[in-house]
Amino acid sequence: MRILEWVCGAIEKIINFIIIVCLMMMTVVIFYQVVLRYVFNSSNIWAEEFARYAFIWVVLLGAASALRRFQHIRIDFVVNMLPERGQKLIGFINYVLIVGFLLTLIKYGIAISMKTTHQISAGLHIPMSFMYLSIPIGAALMLLFTIQIILRDYLLPSDANSPALEGE
C-alpha cells in the first residue's frame, strides 16, 4: 500500500506541475491575443485554440488531483445524519459507481480519440486525437486515485488511515 501511496503522490506532483505550466502558458498566450486584438486590430487563430485546448487539459488533470484530495463538491447532509457504518457503506457505493463511470469514460474516450487521429486542428495544426486523449488520460488518473482511496479507506483500512490527505 505504501508503494501505491508513493506512486500516486508522485503522479499528483507531476500533474500539478503540468497544470501550473499550462496555466502560465495560457495566461501569456491570452495576454498576447488581447494585445494583438485591441492594440494592433489583428488576431490569430492559434492563440485561442491553444488556450482552449490547454484549459481542457487543465480541467481534466485538475479533476484527478481534486479527487485525490477530496476537494470535489459533495452534498452530504443526509449522509452525515447516518451512523458511521452507514456513511462508510454509502461512501463505498459512491466510489464503486465512480469506478464504473470512469471505466466507461476511458472506453469511449479512447474510441473517440482513435476516430480523430486523421483530423488536424485549424490553428495549431496538431492531430485532434491529442486533444481527445485528455478524456481517457484524465479518467485513468481519476480511476487510479479512486482505487487508491477504495483500498486505503475501505478494503485495507488501518488505524492510521481514515480519510487521509484531508488534513494535508
mmCIF file of C-alpha atoms in Angstrom:
data_model
loop_
_atom_site.group_PDB
_atom_site.id
_atom_site.type_symbol
_atom_site.label_atom_id
_atom_site.label_comp_id
_atom_site.label_asym_id
_atom_site.label_seq_id
_atom_site.Cartn_x
_atom_site.Cartn_y
_atom_site.Cartn_z
ATOM 1 C CA MET A 1 0.000 0.000 0.000
ATOM 2 C CA ARG A 2 2.902 2.328 0.705
ATOM 3 C CA ILE A 3 4.162 1.885 -2.841
ATOM 4 C CA LEU A 4 0.744 2.840 -4.241
ATOM 5 C CA GLU A 5 0.640 5.910 -1.956
ATOM 6 C CA TRP A 6 4.119 6.922 -3.121
ATOM 7 C CA VAL A 7 3.310 6.370 -6.820
ATOM 8 C CA CYS A 8 0.042 8.308 -6.570
ATOM 9 C CA GLY A 9 1.799 11.127 -4.713
ATOM 10 C CA ALA A 10 4.496 11.322 -7.397
ATOM 11 C CA ILE A 11 1.896 11.290 -10.177
ATOM 12 C CA GLU A 12 -0.056 14.035 -8.438
ATOM 13 C CA LYS A 13 3.083 16.196 -8.200
ATOM 14 C CA ILE A 14 3.666 15.744 -11.925
ATOM 15 C CA ILE A 15 0.016 16.571 -12.642
ATOM 16 C CA ASN A 16 0.196 19.721 -10.538
ATOM 17 C CA PHE A 17 3.392 20.800 -12.306
ATOM 18 C CA ILE A 18 1.749 20.306 -15.716
ATOM 19 C CA ILE A 19 -1.283 22.292 -14.541
ATOM 20 C CA ILE A 20 0.915 25.168 -13.372
ATOM 21 C CA VAL A 21 2.842 25.242 -16.653
ATOM 22 C CA CYS A 22 -0.374 25.115 -18.715
ATOM 23 C CA LEU A 23 -1.966 27.918 -16.685
ATOM 24 C CA MET A 24 1.120 30.110 -17.071
ATOM 25 C CA MET A 25 1.252 29.453 -20.804
ATOM 26 C CA MET A 26 -2.486 30.147 -21.118
ATOM 27 C CA THR A 27 -2.058 33.456 -19.320
ATOM 28 C CA VAL A 28 0.791 34.546 -21.591
ATOM 29 C CA VAL A 29 -0.964 33.452 -24.771
ATOM 30 C CA ILE A 30 -4.279 35.074 -23.831
ATOM 31 C CA PHE A 31 -2.486 38.309 -22.888
ATOM 32 C CA TYR A 32 -0.684 38.190 -26.241
ATOM 33 C CA GLN A 33 -4.005 37.661 -28.033
ATOM 34 C CA VAL A 34 -5.667 40.567 -26.188
ATOM 35 C CA VAL A 35 -2.795 42.929 -27.004
ATOM 36 C CA LEU A 36 -2.771 41.769 -30.612
ATOM 37 C CA ARG A 37 -6.525 42.222 -30.962
ATOM 38 C CA TYR A 38 -7.082 45.525 -29.150
ATOM 39 C CA VAL A 39 -3.788 47.328 -29.791
ATOM 40 C CA PHE A 40 -2.966 46.155 -33.300
ATOM 41 C CA ASN A 41 -6.502 45.289 -34.532
ATOM 42 C CA SER A 42 -5.277 41.872 -35.562
ATOM 43 C CA SER A 43 -5.728 38.365 -34.274
ATOM 44 C CA ASN A 44 -4.647 34.846 -34.910
ATOM 45 C CA ILE A 45 -6.497 31.578 -34.567
ATOM 46 C CA TRP A 46 -3.778 29.531 -32.868
ATOM 47 C CA ALA A 47 -3.810 31.560 -29.629
ATOM 48 C CA GLU A 48 -7.495 30.992 -28.946
ATOM 49 C CA GLU A 49 -7.199 27.344 -29.901
ATOM 50 C CA PHE A 50 -4.165 26.849 -27.664
ATOM 51 C CA ALA A 51 -5.931 28.467 -24.703
ATOM 52 C CA ARG A 52 -8.997 26.275 -25.228
ATOM 53 C CA TYR A 53 -7.001 23.061 -25.500
ATOM 54 C CA ALA A 54 -4.775 23.919 -22.535
ATOM 55 C CA PHE A 55 -7.895 24.655 -20.488
ATOM 56 C CA ILE A 56 -9.343 21.244 -21.366
ATOM 57 C CA TRP A 57 -6.173 19.516 -20.162
ATOM 58 C CA VAL A 58 -6.056 21.660 -17.004
ATOM 59 C CA VAL A 59 -9.661 20.775 -16.143
ATOM 60 C CA LEU A 60 -9.236 17.030 -16.598
ATOM 61 C CA LEU A 61 -5.881 16.852 -14.827
ATOM 62 C CA GLY A 62 -7.183 19.148 -12.083
ATOM 63 C CA ALA A 63 -10.211 16.919 -11.595
ATOM 64 C CA ALA A 64 -7.889 13.980 -10.921
ATOM 65 C CA SER A 65 -5.847 15.958 -8.408
ATOM 66 C CA ALA A 66 -9.006 17.246 -6.710
ATOM 67 C CA LEU A 67 -10.391 13.710 -6.454
ATOM 68 C CA ARG A 68 -7.303 12.530 -4.613
ATOM 69 C CA ARG A 69 -7.509 15.476 -2.217
ATOM 70 C CA PHE A 70 -11.274 15.127 -1.560
ATOM 71 C CA GLN A 71 -11.827 18.612 -2.996
ATOM 72 C CA HIS A 72 -14.820 17.928 -5.232
ATOM 73 C CA ILE A 73 -18.129 19.384 -4.132
ATOM 74 C CA ARG A 74 -20.160 16.973 -2.055
ATOM 75 C CA ILE A 75 -23.710 17.188 -0.837
ATOM 76 C CA ASP A 76 -23.516 15.058 2.250
ATOM 77 C CA PHE A 77 -26.168 16.496 4.519
ATOM 78 C CA VAL A 78 -28.234 13.300 4.566
ATOM 79 C CA VAL A 79 -25.193 11.017 4.615
ATOM 80 C CA ASN A 80 -23.809 12.825 7.679
ATOM 81 C CA MET A 81 -27.010 12.028 9.570
ATOM 82 C CA LEU A 82 -26.350 8.285 9.154
ATOM 83 C CA PRO A 83 -24.319 6.272 11.644
ATOM 84 C CA GLU A 84 -20.624 5.820 10.815
ATOM 85 C CA ARG A 85 -21.200 2.372 9.338
ATOM 86 C CA GLY A 86 -23.920 3.729 7.012
ATOM 87 C CA GLN A 87 -21.656 6.601 5.958
ATOM 88 C CA LYS A 88 -18.887 4.155 5.062
ATOM 89 C CA LEU A 89 -21.320 1.984 3.084
ATOM 90 C CA ILE A 90 -22.663 4.967 1.122
ATOM 91 C CA GLY A 91 -19.093 6.161 0.529
ATOM 92 C CA PHE A 92 -18.036 2.744 -0.759
ATOM 93 C CA ILE A 93 -21.054 2.515 -3.084
ATOM 94 C CA ASN A 94 -20.281 6.033 -4.305
ATOM 95 C CA TYR A 95 -16.701 5.079 -5.188
ATOM 96 C CA VAL A 96 -17.809 1.882 -6.924
ATOM 97 C CA LEU A 97 -20.180 3.956 -9.084
ATOM 98 C CA ILE A 98 -17.342 6.390 -9.812
ATOM 99 C CA VAL A 99 -15.165 3.462 -10.961
ATOM 100 C CA GLY A 100 -17.918 2.318 -13.338
ATOM 101 C CA PHE A 101 -18.328 5.824 -14.749
ATOM 102 C CA LEU A 102 -14.563 6.282 -15.196
ATOM 103 C CA LEU A 103 -14.182 2.917 -16.958
ATOM 104 C CA THR A 104 -16.926 3.967 -19.379
ATOM 105 C CA LEU A 105 -15.248 7.341 -19.876
ATOM 106 C CA ILE A 106 -11.921 5.657 -20.615
ATOM 107 C CA LYS A 107 -13.505 3.232 -23.095
ATOM 108 C CA TYR A 108 -15.358 5.887 -25.086
ATOM 109 C CA GLY A 109 -12.561 8.438 -24.708
ATOM 110 C CA ILE A 110 -10.138 6.043 -26.366
ATOM 111 C CA ALA A 111 -12.683 5.281 -29.095
ATOM 112 C CA ILE A 112 -13.232 8.948 -29.978
ATOM 113 C CA SER A 113 -9.524 9.587 -29.779
ATOM 114 C CA MET A 114 -8.839 6.814 -32.277
ATOM 115 C CA LYS A 115 -11.506 8.156 -34.644
ATOM 116 C CA THR A 116 -9.919 11.612 -34.726
ATOM 117 C CA THR A 117 -6.311 10.652 -35.483
ATOM 118 C CA HIS A 118 -6.547 11.989 -39.034
ATOM 119 C CA GLN A 119 -8.296 15.251 -38.157
ATOM 120 C CA ILE A 120 -5.985 18.236 -37.822
ATOM 121 C CA SER A 121 -6.834 21.329 -35.772
ATOM 122 C CA ALA A 122 -7.240 24.536 -37.745
ATOM 123 C CA GLY A 123 -4.943 26.816 -35.775
ATOM 124 C CA LEU A 124 -2.253 24.659 -34.202
ATOM 125 C CA HIS A 125 -2.169 22.003 -36.936
ATOM 126 C CA ILE A 126 -1.965 19.152 -34.433
ATOM 127 C CA PRO A 127 -3.966 15.922 -34.533
ATOM 128 C CA MET A 128 -7.296 16.294 -32.769
ATOM 129 C CA SER A 129 -6.672 12.926 -31.147
ATOM 130 C CA PHE A 130 -4.164 14.703 -28.879
ATOM 131 C CA MET A 131 -6.990 16.799 -27.501
ATOM 132 C CA TYR A 132 -9.414 13.916 -27.176
ATOM 133 C CA LEU A 133 -6.749 11.889 -25.355
ATOM 134 C CA SER A 134 -7.261 14.248 -22.428
ATOM 135 C CA ILE A 135 -10.515 12.391 -21.700
ATOM 136 C CA PRO A 136 -9.144 8.863 -21.189
ATOM 137 C CA ILE A 137 -5.925 10.120 -19.575
ATOM 138 C CA GLY A 138 -7.817 12.283 -17.088
ATOM 139 C CA ALA A 139 -10.264 9.457 -16.411
ATOM 140 C CA ALA A 140 -7.429 6.926 -15.971
ATOM 141 C CA LEU A 141 -5.737 9.184 -13.432
ATOM 142 C CA MET A 142 -9.037 9.647 -11.600
ATOM 143 C CA LEU A 143 -9.514 5.860 -11.687
ATOM 144 C CA LEU A 144 -6.063 5.286 -10.200
ATOM 145 C CA PHE A 145 -6.756 7.754 -7.385
ATOM 146 C CA THR A 146 -10.221 6.269 -6.787
ATOM 147 C CA ILE A 147 -8.737 2.784 -6.482
ATOM 148 C CA GLN A 148 -6.180 4.182 -4.046
ATOM 149 C CA ILE A 149 -8.982 5.688 -1.925
ATOM 150 C CA ILE A 150 -11.034 2.467 -2.002
ATOM 151 C CA LEU A 151 -8.052 0.359 -0.969
ATOM 152 C CA ARG A 152 -6.892 2.757 1.724
ATOM 153 C CA ASP A 153 -10.226 3.700 3.275
ATOM 154 C CA TYR A 154 -12.450 0.659 2.687
ATOM 155 C CA LEU A 155 -10.625 -2.546 1.786
ATOM 156 C CA LEU A 156 -7.323 -2.220 3.656
ATOM 157 C CA PRO A 157 -8.178 0.194 6.456
ATOM 158 C CA SER A 158 -5.799 0.753 9.332
ATOM 159 C CA ASP A 159 -5.985 2.925 12.431
ATOM 160 C CA ALA A 160 -3.609 5.485 10.950
ATOM 161 C CA ASN A 161 -5.589 5.897 7.721
ATOM 162 C CA SER A 162 -9.007 7.345 7.975
ATOM 163 C CA PRO A 163 -9.695 9.629 5.131
ATOM 164 C CA ALA A 164 -6.075 10.529 4.851
ATOM 165 C CA LEU A 165 -4.893 13.579 2.988
ATOM 166 C CA GLU A 166 -7.798 15.687 4.252
ATOM 167 C CA GLY A 167 -5.521 17.458 6.688
ATOM 168 C CA GLU A 168 -2.574 17.849 4.282
#
